Amino acid sequence: ERMNVSFFNKRIGLILCLIVIVGGLLRLVDLGGVPAGFHEDEAHIGYNAYSLIKTLHDKNNVFLPLSIDQFGDFRPSGLHFITIPSILIFGLTEFATRLPVAIFGTLSILAFYFMAREIFKKREIALIAAGMIALNPWHIIASRSTSESIVAMFFVISGVYLFLRALSAIVNGRERSAYIKVLLGSLILFILSFQFYHAARYFVPFIVVFIGFWAVIQSSTTRRGRISIVSFITCLFIG
């Protein structure tokens, strides 16, 4: 029986690796040429990253900006900063500008697998979910087109996964040390998503409120556990 379980786990791991490899190839092969053309948003991100490397200022001469004004939208500057290493290594090119988002798009396949596994408690369903996002046309194109939403989505999915893990630990009555660090990790990931995409600041708190209070209502958590959940949700809103 142990051998069967071990073989099953290896098979699941192998299938997941293949899904991630295929998803990565779909997002990385000929990244500089597909999609054709280099739209204005991508050019701004590449140039701002280059400007930050040279002067620590963006194109508007703002020092290490938290947001960058392109045409009155004041976008979060997270994507510009994570593009810096790629520009340093590969130069100011289309490939270098698109690479960070393509990498996060590929990593989102893994994050989606773990989140789905935590929700459904079935690895087979999680594999199907990972396969669907790996082959999703919208996700592939957005991952190849320097879209801030892809990076924000990775942090949101990872944050939800950790939040669900923490809730599971609370529901099962585990020691405080078993879930406090996981809750803090979830909080950090959610806050990071805010630094990449405006919309995350609006929908993430609602997701957390729904999951948190649903868990409180559906479970027989301890008073300490309920206080931890409510405190975490309150911190998100204050942040």
Short mmCIF file of C-alpha atoms in Angstrom, two decimals:
data_model
loop_
_atom_site.label_atom_id
_atom_site.label_comp_id
_atom_site.label_asym_id
_atom_site.label_seq_id
_atom_site.Cartn_x
_atom_site.Cartn_y
_atom_site.Cartn_z
CA GLU A 1 0.00 0.00 0.00
CA ARG A 2 2.84 2.37 0.83
CA MET A 3 4.40 1.62 -2.55
CA ASN A 4 1.11 2.44 -4.26
CA VAL A 5 0.86 5.74 -2.39
CA SER A 6 4.47 6.58 -3.26
CA PHE A 7 3.89 5.75 -6.93
CA PHE A 8 0.70 7.83 -6.92
CA ASN A 9 2.53 10.82 -5.43
CA LYS A 10 5.35 10.51 -7.98
CA ARG A 11 2.85 10.29 -10.83
CA ILE A 12 1.04 13.40 -9.60
CA GLY A 13 4.37 15.23 -9.30
CA LEU A 14 5.43 14.16 -12.80
CA ILE A 15 2.13 15.28 -14.35
CA LEU A 16 2.36 18.61 -12.54
CA CYS A 17 5.93 19.12 -13.80
CA LEU A 18 4.82 18.41 -17.36
CA ILE A 19 1.93 20.87 -17.04
CA VAL A 20 4.27 23.58 -15.75
CA ILE A 21 6.84 22.88 -18.49
CA VAL A 22 4.20 23.08 -21.22
CA GLY A 23 2.74 26.24 -19.67
CA GLY A 24 6.22 27.75 -19.42
CA LEU A 25 7.02 27.00 -23.05
CA LEU A 26 3.75 28.58 -24.18
CA ARG A 27 4.71 31.73 -22.27
CA LEU A 28 8.45 31.96 -22.94
CA VAL A 29 9.23 30.68 -26.46
CA ASP A 30 9.87 33.59 -28.87
CA LEU A 31 8.77 35.99 -26.16
CA GLY A 32 10.35 39.01 -27.84
CA GLY A 33 8.50 38.44 -31.08
CA VAL A 34 5.08 37.13 -30.03
CA PRO A 35 2.78 38.93 -29.74
CA ALA A 36 3.99 41.09 -32.61
CA GLY A 37 4.52 44.74 -31.83
CA PHE A 38 5.46 46.39 -28.56
CA HIS A 39 2.57 48.44 -27.18
CA GLU A 40 2.95 51.73 -25.31
CA ASP A 41 2.42 50.31 -21.83
CA GLU A 42 5.23 47.80 -22.34
CA ALA A 43 7.57 50.50 -23.62
CA HIS A 44 6.84 52.67 -20.56
CA ILE A 45 7.58 49.78 -18.20
CA GLY A 46 10.86 48.95 -19.92
CA TYR A 47 12.01 52.56 -20.06
CA ASN A 48 11.04 53.28 -16.45
CA ALA A 49 12.94 50.20 -15.28
CA TYR A 50 15.96 51.39 -17.29
CA SER A 51 15.63 54.90 -15.85
CA LEU A 52 15.45 53.51 -12.31
CA ILE A 53 18.65 51.56 -12.95
CA LYS A 54 20.48 54.65 -14.18
CA THR A 55 19.08 57.41 -11.94
CA LEU A 56 16.78 55.86 -9.28
CA HIS A 57 14.09 58.13 -10.78
CA ASP A 58 11.23 57.30 -13.15
CA LYS A 59 10.55 59.11 -16.41
CA ASN A 60 8.72 61.81 -14.45
CA ASN A 61 11.85 62.36 -12.31
CA VAL A 62 10.21 60.92 -9.17
CA PHE A 63 12.68 59.24 -6.79
CA LEU A 64 11.93 55.52 -6.21
CA PRO A 65 8.20 56.01 -6.87
CA LEU A 66 5.45 53.92 -5.29
CA SER A 67 3.25 54.78 -8.27
CA ILE A 68 4.09 56.04 -11.75
CA ASP A 69 1.93 58.48 -13.67
CA GLN A 70 1.65 57.49 -17.31
CA PHE A 71 -1.40 59.51 -18.32
CA GLY A 72 -3.08 60.40 -15.03
CA ASP A 73 -3.55 56.78 -13.90
CA PHE A 74 -0.73 56.60 -11.29
CA ARG A 75 -0.14 52.88 -11.70
CA PRO A 76 1.54 50.91 -8.88
CA SER A 77 5.25 50.71 -9.62
CA GLY A 78 5.86 47.09 -8.60
CA LEU A 79 6.18 45.77 -12.15
CA HIS A 80 8.71 48.44 -13.06
CA PHE A 81 10.94 47.41 -10.15
CA ILE A 82 10.82 43.65 -10.79
CA THR A 83 11.73 44.34 -14.43
CA ILE A 84 15.05 45.88 -13.33
CA PRO A 85 17.00 42.57 -13.00
CA SER A 86 15.83 41.44 -16.43
CA ILE A 87 16.90 44.74 -18.03
CA LEU A 88 20.27 44.52 -16.26
CA ILE A 89 20.90 41.00 -17.61
CA PHE A 90 19.41 41.18 -21.12
CA GLY A 91 19.48 44.91 -21.85
CA LEU A 92 16.64 47.21 -22.84
CA THR A 93 14.83 44.81 -25.18
CA GLU A 94 11.32 43.51 -25.76
CA PHE A 95 12.32 40.12 -24.36
CA ALA A 96 13.78 41.59 -21.17
CA THR A 97 10.71 43.75 -20.58
CA ARG A 98 8.28 40.86 -21.03
CA LEU A 99 10.29 38.21 -19.19
CA PRO A 100 9.28 38.93 -15.54
CA VAL A 101 5.55 38.71 -16.26
CA ALA A 102 6.04 35.52 -18.31
CA ILE A 103 7.88 33.97 -15.36
CA PHE A 104 5.15 34.96 -12.90
CA GLY A 105 2.57 33.64 -15.35
CA THR A 106 4.33 30.28 -15.33
CA LEU A 107 4.63 30.26 -11.53
CA SER A 108 0.89 30.98 -11.32
CA ILE A 109 0.26 27.47 -12.65
CA LEU A 110 1.92 26.03 -9.54
CA ALA A 111 0.17 28.49 -7.24
CA PHE A 112 -3.18 27.61 -8.81
CA TYR A 113 -2.52 23.90 -8.28
CA PHE A 114 -1.84 24.34 -4.56
CA MET A 115 -4.83 26.62 -4.07
CA ALA A 116 -7.15 24.18 -5.85
CA ARG A 117 -5.75 21.29 -3.83
CA GLU A 118 -6.41 23.19 -0.61
CA ILE A 119 -9.97 23.97 -1.66
CA PHE A 120 -11.05 20.59 -3.05
CA LYS A 121 -8.67 18.32 -1.08
CA LYS A 122 -8.18 16.25 -4.25
CA ARG A 123 -4.95 16.27 -6.23
CA GLU A 124 -6.64 15.11 -9.41
CA ILE A 125 -8.94 18.16 -9.41
CA ALA A 126 -5.96 20.39 -8.64
CA LEU A 127 -4.11 18.97 -11.65
CA ILE A 128 -7.09 19.70 -13.89
CA ALA A 129 -7.21 23.26 -12.54
CA ALA A 130 -3.46 23.71 -13.18
CA GLY A 131 -3.86 22.35 -16.70
CA MET A 132 -6.72 24.71 -17.43
CA ILE A 133 -4.77 27.81 -16.43
CA ALA A 134 -1.64 26.53 -18.22
CA LEU A 135 -3.59 26.32 -21.49
CA ASN A 136 -5.88 29.30 -20.93
CA PRO A 137 -5.51 31.60 -24.00
CA TRP A 138 -6.17 34.81 -22.03
CA HIS A 139 -3.57 33.92 -19.41
CA ILE A 140 -1.00 32.97 -22.05
CA ILE A 141 -1.42 36.21 -24.02
CA ALA A 142 -1.46 38.39 -20.90
CA SER A 143 1.65 36.61 -19.58
CA ARG A 144 3.45 37.42 -22.84
CA SER A 145 2.29 41.05 -22.92
CA THR A 146 3.74 42.62 -19.75
CA SER A 147 0.39 42.67 -17.94
CA GLU A 148 0.47 43.81 -14.32
CA SER A 149 -2.65 41.75 -13.64
CA ILE A 150 -0.72 38.50 -14.11
CA VAL A 151 1.78 39.34 -11.36
CA ALA A 152 -0.97 40.57 -9.04
CA MET A 153 -2.94 37.39 -9.76
CA PHE A 154 0.04 35.25 -8.72
CA PHE A 155 0.29 37.00 -5.36
CA VAL A 156 -3.48 36.86 -4.81
CA ILE A 157 -3.67 33.13 -5.58
CA SER A 158 -0.67 32.41 -3.34
CA GLY A 159 -2.16 34.58 -0.60
CA VAL A 160 -5.50 32.77 -0.78
CA TYR A 161 -3.69 29.43 -0.58
CA LEU A 162 -1.82 30.43 2.58
CA PHE A 163 -4.97 31.98 4.06
CA LEU A 164 -6.87 28.72 3.54
CA ARG A 165 -3.98 26.76 5.11
CA ALA A 166 -4.06 29.02 8.14
CA LEU A 167 -7.82 28.67 8.48
CA SER A 168 -7.48 24.91 8.27
CA ALA A 169 -4.95 24.97 11.11
CA ILE A 170 -7.26 27.14 13.20
CA VAL A 171 -10.30 24.94 12.54
CA ASN A 172 -8.32 21.84 13.52
CA GLY A 173 -7.35 23.47 16.81
CA ARG A 174 -3.61 23.52 16.19
CA GLU A 175 -1.21 25.59 18.23
CA ARG A 176 -1.03 29.29 17.53
CA SER A 177 2.49 28.95 16.12
CA ALA A 178 1.09 26.65 13.43
CA TYR A 179 -0.94 29.37 11.76
CA ILE A 180 0.31 32.81 12.82
CA LYS A 181 3.30 32.73 10.45
CA VAL A 182 1.10 31.42 7.64
CA LEU A 183 -1.40 34.24 8.22
CA LEU A 184 1.41 36.78 8.15
CA GLY A 185 2.74 35.26 4.92
CA SER A 186 -0.73 35.52 3.42
CA LEU A 187 -1.00 39.14 4.49
CA ILE A 188 2.36 39.97 2.92
CA LEU A 189 1.36 38.35 -0.38
CA PHE A 190 -1.95 40.23 -0.49
CA ILE A 191 -0.19 43.54 0.19
CA LEU A 192 2.34 42.76 -2.55
CA SER A 193 -0.55 42.29 -5.00
CA PHE A 194 -1.63 45.85 -4.21
CA GLN A 195 1.73 47.10 -5.51
CA PHE A 196 1.08 45.70 -8.97
CA TYR A 197 -2.56 46.26 -9.88
CA HIS A 198 -5.14 48.79 -8.69
CA ALA A 199 -8.07 46.35 -8.83
CA ALA A 200 -6.48 44.01 -6.26
CA ARG A 201 -6.96 46.67 -3.59
CA TYR A 202 -10.71 46.42 -4.09
CA PHE A 203 -11.47 42.73 -4.60
CA VAL A 204 -8.90 41.11 -2.30
CA PRO A 205 -10.47 42.38 0.96
CA PHE A 206 -13.86 41.06 -0.14
CA ILE A 207 -12.37 37.64 -0.94
CA VAL A 208 -10.70 37.49 2.46
CA VAL A 209 -13.84 38.64 4.29
CA PHE A 210 -15.94 36.00 2.53
CA ILE A 211 -13.50 33.15 3.19
CA GLY A 212 -12.77 34.25 6.75
CA PHE A 213 -16.30 34.71 7.98
CA TRP A 214 -17.53 31.63 6.13
CA ALA A 215 -14.90 29.61 8.01
CA VAL A 216 -15.90 31.18 11.33
CA ILE A 217 -19.58 30.39 10.77
CA GLN A 218 -19.08 26.86 9.41
CA SER A 219 -16.57 25.68 12.00
CA SER A 220 -16.36 25.34 15.74
CA THR A 221 -13.22 27.40 16.09
CA THR A 222 -11.98 28.53 19.45
CA ARG A 223 -12.43 32.06 20.66
CA ARG A 224 -8.71 32.67 20.11
CA GLY A 225 -8.99 31.42 16.54
CA ARG A 226 -11.93 33.69 15.78
CA ILE A 227 -10.06 36.68 17.19
CA SER A 228 -7.07 35.81 14.97
CA ILE A 229 -9.24 35.67 11.84
CA VAL A 230 -11.05 38.92 12.60
CA SER A 231 -7.76 40.66 13.48
CA PHE A 232 -6.19 39.52 10.21
CA ILE A 233 -9.15 40.78 8.18
CA THR A 234 -9.08 44.09 10.06
CA CYS A 235 -5.35 44.49 9.25
CA LEU A 236 -6.10 43.98 5.57
CA PHE A 237 -8.70 46.74 5.56
CA ILE A 238 -6.44 49.12 7.50
CA GLY A 239 -3.61 48.35 5.05
#
